[in-house]
């Protein structure tokens, strides 16, 4: 929840939607925010315009318009992406993305926060499961996004797909499908 709240708080900054300053000047101060929260796995923030042109917190310009998380966020959704390998760094990331609005209430762009996906797994601890308990988190599509076994996250293991070649996963997959359906 904290990573999704962070871009929401940034999006509330009133100077972001002002079209007067160039996009490159809008992420001022975000590098310090990312650096101050690096122990939480934060790697970068970005401010986009409505077309997906972005400037990262460390000053690099890029185009996020083709990224699924941008496309969802620009419609007004608050988005948590599936893990993916960054084109810029090669790191496995999860992106939190929220829209920000202009004075008229129209979506002016998107704020993103890149979080190291493996950081979530490294710090993953579940209490109360006992000594033999194992816990993990999956997306609605069946991809493991948090696990004590970092290889399953890094390799983007998908139990739903694995069922085709490993029928012993049937009970697990049936349980997982019930979980993700609510």
mmCIF file of C-alpha atoms in Angstrom:
data_model
loop_
_atom_site.group_PDB
_atom_site.id
_atom_site.type_symbol
_atom_site.label_atom_id
_atom_site.label_comp_id
_atom_site.label_asym_id
_atom_site.label_seq_id
_atom_site.Cartn_x
_atom_site.Cartn_y
_atom_site.Cartn_z
ATOM 1 C CA UNK A 1 0.000 0.000 0.000
ATOM 2 C CA UNK A 2 2.815 2.447 0.815
ATOM 3 C CA UNK A 3 4.306 2.383 -2.692
ATOM 4 C CA UNK A 4 0.892 3.112 -4.247
ATOM 5 C CA UNK A 5 0.302 5.935 -1.753
ATOM 6 C CA UNK A 6 3.635 7.568 -2.654
ATOM 7 C CA UNK A 7 2.836 8.432 -6.298
ATOM 8 C CA UNK A 8 -0.641 9.468 -5.157
ATOM 9 C CA UNK A 9 0.908 11.958 -2.752
ATOM 10 C CA UNK A 10 3.264 13.208 -5.479
ATOM 11 C CA UNK A 11 0.310 13.552 -7.872
ATOM 12 C CA UNK A 12 -1.354 15.868 -5.350
ATOM 13 C CA UNK A 13 1.474 18.418 -5.733
ATOM 14 C CA UNK A 14 -0.243 21.418 -7.257
ATOM 15 C CA UNK A 15 2.650 22.502 -9.480
ATOM 16 C CA UNK A 16 2.753 19.255 -11.514
ATOM 17 C CA UNK A 17 -0.165 19.946 -13.878
ATOM 18 C CA UNK A 18 1.001 23.488 -14.639
ATOM 19 C CA UNK A 19 1.850 23.395 -18.373
ATOM 20 C CA UNK A 20 4.168 26.424 -18.117
ATOM 21 C CA UNK A 21 7.325 24.711 -16.847
ATOM 22 C CA UNK A 22 8.800 22.197 -19.288
ATOM 23 C CA UNK A 23 8.275 18.537 -18.447
ATOM 24 C CA UNK A 24 11.979 18.147 -17.682
ATOM 25 C CA UNK A 25 11.632 20.512 -14.702
ATOM 26 C CA UNK A 26 8.665 18.790 -13.086
ATOM 27 C CA UNK A 27 10.416 15.864 -11.346
ATOM 28 C CA UNK A 28 12.517 18.276 -9.260
ATOM 29 C CA UNK A 29 13.027 16.800 -5.815
ATOM 30 C CA UNK A 30 11.926 13.287 -6.789
ATOM 31 C CA UNK A 31 15.515 12.007 -6.934
ATOM 32 C CA UNK A 32 15.895 12.885 -3.250
ATOM 33 C CA UNK A 33 12.604 11.137 -2.494
ATOM 34 C CA UNK A 34 13.740 7.969 -4.287
ATOM 35 C CA UNK A 35 17.175 8.056 -2.630
ATOM 36 C CA UNK A 36 15.620 8.551 0.801
ATOM 37 C CA UNK A 37 13.412 5.497 0.247
ATOM 38 C CA UNK A 38 15.872 3.170 -1.496
ATOM 39 C CA UNK A 39 15.708 0.788 1.493
ATOM 40 C CA UNK A 40 12.035 0.304 0.567
ATOM 41 C CA UNK A 41 13.061 -0.837 -2.905
ATOM 42 C CA UNK A 42 12.256 2.461 -4.668
ATOM 43 C CA UNK A 43 14.370 2.831 -7.810
ATOM 44 C CA UNK A 44 12.886 5.762 -9.776
ATOM 45 C CA UNK A 45 9.916 8.073 -10.135
ATOM 46 C CA UNK A 46 8.664 9.576 -13.358
ATOM 47 C CA UNK A 47 6.353 12.379 -14.345
ATOM 48 C CA UNK A 48 4.645 11.988 -17.719
ATOM 49 C CA UNK A 49 2.516 14.284 -19.782
ATOM 50 C CA UNK A 50 -0.785 13.082 -21.235
ATOM 51 C CA UNK A 51 1.028 11.618 -24.269
ATOM 52 C CA UNK A 52 3.354 9.401 -22.215
ATOM 53 C CA UNK A 53 6.489 11.503 -22.575
ATOM 54 C CA UNK A 54 8.280 11.115 -19.262
ATOM 55 C CA UNK A 55 11.213 12.412 -17.297
ATOM 56 C CA UNK A 56 12.633 10.077 -14.670
ATOM 57 C CA UNK A 57 13.656 11.302 -11.238
ATOM 58 C CA UNK A 58 17.324 11.038 -12.263
ATOM 59 C CA UNK A 59 16.736 13.274 -15.300
ATOM 60 C CA UNK A 60 16.448 10.787 -18.173
ATOM 61 C CA UNK A 61 13.673 11.408 -20.702
ATOM 62 C CA UNK A 62 11.762 8.425 -22.076
ATOM 63 C CA UNK A 63 8.466 7.457 -23.690
ATOM 64 C CA UNK A 64 6.083 5.385 -21.555
ATOM 65 C CA UNK A 65 3.122 5.651 -23.926
ATOM 66 C CA UNK A 66 3.303 1.989 -24.994
ATOM 67 C CA UNK A 67 3.559 0.613 -21.458
ATOM 68 C CA UNK A 68 0.406 -1.085 -20.185
ATOM 69 C CA UNK A 69 0.593 0.557 -16.761
ATOM 70 C CA UNK A 70 0.705 4.031 -18.372
ATOM 71 C CA UNK A 71 -2.189 3.214 -20.688
ATOM 72 C CA UNK A 72 -4.323 2.129 -17.712
ATOM 73 C CA UNK A 73 -3.309 5.030 -15.465
ATOM 74 C CA UNK A 74 -3.982 7.677 -18.123
ATOM 75 C CA UNK A 75 -7.631 6.535 -18.086
ATOM 76 C CA UNK A 76 -7.844 7.339 -14.355
ATOM 77 C CA UNK A 77 -6.922 3.973 -12.819
ATOM 78 C CA UNK A 78 -4.455 3.433 -10.014
ATOM 79 C CA UNK A 79 -2.180 0.682 -11.318
ATOM 80 C CA UNK A 80 0.224 -1.891 -9.915
ATOM 81 C CA UNK A 81 2.042 -3.524 -12.827
ATOM 82 C CA UNK A 82 3.079 -7.128 -13.121
ATOM 83 C CA UNK A 83 6.843 -7.577 -12.700
ATOM 84 C CA UNK A 84 8.801 -6.846 -15.866
ATOM 85 C CA UNK A 85 12.406 -6.371 -16.893
ATOM 86 C CA UNK A 86 13.286 -2.692 -17.278
ATOM 87 C CA UNK A 87 14.397 -1.662 -20.768
ATOM 88 C CA UNK A 88 16.670 0.953 -19.188
ATOM 89 C CA UNK A 89 18.367 -1.004 -16.387
ATOM 90 C CA UNK A 90 17.653 -4.700 -16.914
ATOM 91 C CA UNK A 91 16.266 -4.909 -13.349
ATOM 92 C CA UNK A 92 13.035 -6.682 -12.485
ATOM 93 C CA UNK A 93 10.553 -3.942 -11.523
ATOM 94 C CA UNK A 94 6.994 -3.385 -10.424
ATOM 95 C CA UNK A 95 5.575 0.025 -11.296
ATOM 96 C CA UNK A 96 2.941 1.885 -9.320
ATOM 97 C CA UNK A 97 1.196 4.481 -11.503
ATOM 98 C CA UNK A 98 -1.479 7.077 -10.766
ATOM 99 C CA UNK A 99 -2.878 9.942 -12.838
ATOM 100 C CA UNK A 100 -2.575 13.575 -11.877
ATOM 101 C CA UNK A 101 -5.091 16.241 -12.859
ATOM 102 C CA UNK A 102 -5.063 19.809 -14.164
ATOM 103 C CA UNK A 103 -7.065 22.685 -12.651
ATOM 104 C CA UNK A 104 -10.095 21.787 -14.801
ATOM 105 C CA UNK A 105 -10.110 18.201 -13.475
ATOM 106 C CA UNK A 106 -8.805 16.590 -16.670
ATOM 107 C CA UNK A 107 -6.001 14.032 -16.514
ATOM 108 C CA UNK A 108 -2.754 15.894 -17.219
ATOM 109 C CA UNK A 109 -0.367 12.942 -16.979
ATOM 110 C CA UNK A 110 0.813 10.065 -14.829
ATOM 111 C CA UNK A 111 3.169 9.706 -11.883
ATOM 112 C CA UNK A 112 5.046 6.408 -11.701
ATOM 113 C CA UNK A 113 7.136 4.815 -8.977
ATOM 114 C CA UNK A 114 9.487 1.983 -9.948
ATOM 115 C CA UNK A 115 10.071 -0.569 -7.185
ATOM 116 C CA UNK A 116 12.595 -3.417 -7.276
ATOM 117 C CA UNK A 117 10.392 -6.520 -7.592
ATOM 118 C CA UNK A 118 12.961 -8.734 -5.885
ATOM 119 C CA UNK A 119 13.069 -6.347 -2.920
ATOM 120 C CA UNK A 120 9.468 -7.288 -2.159
ATOM 121 C CA UNK A 121 10.443 -10.952 -2.040
ATOM 122 C CA UNK A 122 13.617 -10.379 -0.011
ATOM 123 C CA UNK A 123 11.631 -8.620 2.684
ATOM 124 C CA UNK A 124 8.652 -10.951 2.460
ATOM 125 C CA UNK A 125 7.887 -12.423 5.854
ATOM 126 C CA UNK A 126 4.614 -13.908 6.967
ATOM 127 C CA UNK A 127 4.016 -14.413 10.653
ATOM 128 C CA UNK A 128 1.734 -17.017 12.123
ATOM 129 C CA UNK A 129 2.127 -19.703 9.466
ATOM 130 C CA UNK A 130 4.314 -21.853 11.676
ATOM 131 C CA UNK A 131 7.729 -23.236 10.895
ATOM 132 C CA UNK A 132 6.607 -25.200 7.851
ATOM 133 C CA UNK A 133 4.339 -22.544 6.372
ATOM 134 C CA UNK A 134 5.119 -21.164 2.927
ATOM 135 C CA UNK A 135 3.536 -18.061 1.468
ATOM 136 C CA UNK A 136 3.717 -16.302 -1.883
ATOM 137 C CA UNK A 137 1.774 -13.781 -3.942
ATOM 138 C CA UNK A 138 0.534 -14.170 -7.507
ATOM 139 C CA UNK A 139 -1.124 -11.942 -10.055
ATOM 140 C CA UNK A 140 -4.585 -12.661 -11.422
ATOM 141 C CA UNK A 141 -2.876 -14.310 -14.394
ATOM 142 C CA UNK A 142 -0.935 -16.739 -12.166
ATOM 143 C CA UNK A 143 2.537 -15.145 -12.175
ATOM 144 C CA UNK A 144 4.441 -15.343 -8.892
ATOM 145 C CA UNK A 145 5.308 -11.789 -7.877
ATOM 146 C CA UNK A 146 6.478 -12.324 -4.276
ATOM 147 C CA UNK A 147 8.079 -15.490 -2.946
ATOM 148 C CA UNK A 148 10.741 -16.708 -0.569
ATOM 149 C CA UNK A 149 12.249 -18.389 -3.649
ATOM 150 C CA UNK A 150 13.643 -15.468 -5.659
ATOM 151 C CA UNK A 151 14.115 -17.658 -8.742
ATOM 152 C CA UNK A 152 10.356 -18.079 -9.109
ATOM 153 C CA UNK A 153 9.976 -14.280 -9.211
ATOM 154 C CA UNK A 154 12.993 -13.685 -11.452
ATOM 155 C CA UNK A 155 11.881 -16.355 -13.918
ATOM 156 C CA UNK A 156 8.287 -15.091 -13.786
ATOM 157 C CA UNK A 157 6.933 -18.517 -12.878
ATOM 158 C CA UNK A 158 3.293 -18.930 -13.836
ATOM 159 C CA UNK A 159 1.552 -21.840 -12.104
ATOM 160 C CA UNK A 160 -1.424 -21.605 -14.457
ATOM 161 C CA UNK A 161 0.857 -22.238 -17.439
ATOM 162 C CA UNK A 162 2.931 -24.864 -15.600
ATOM 163 C CA UNK A 163 -0.174 -26.980 -15.017
ATOM 164 C CA UNK A 164 -0.092 -28.045 -18.687
ATOM 165 C CA UNK A 165 3.246 -29.823 -18.144
ATOM 166 C CA UNK A 166 2.912 -30.695 -14.436
ATOM 167 C CA UNK A 167 -0.478 -32.186 -13.502
ATOM 168 C CA UNK A 168 0.577 -32.407 -9.833
ATOM 169 C CA UNK A 169 -0.084 -28.654 -9.631
ATOM 170 C CA UNK A 170 -3.818 -29.091 -10.261
ATOM 171 C CA UNK A 171 -4.959 -28.676 -6.635
ATOM 172 C CA UNK A 172 -2.644 -25.703 -6.107
ATOM 173 C CA UNK A 173 -3.776 -24.006 -9.322
ATOM 174 C CA UNK A 174 -7.449 -24.582 -8.470
ATOM 175 C CA UNK A 175 -6.857 -22.947 -5.063
ATOM 176 C CA UNK A 176 -4.942 -20.069 -6.654
ATOM 177 C CA UNK A 177 -7.724 -19.460 -9.170
ATOM 178 C CA UNK A 178 -10.251 -19.288 -6.315
ATOM 179 C CA UNK A 179 -8.002 -16.844 -4.473
ATOM 180 C CA UNK A 180 -7.543 -14.463 -7.393
ATOM 181 C CA UNK A 181 -11.235 -14.555 -8.258
ATOM 182 C CA UNK A 182 -12.085 -13.346 -4.751
#
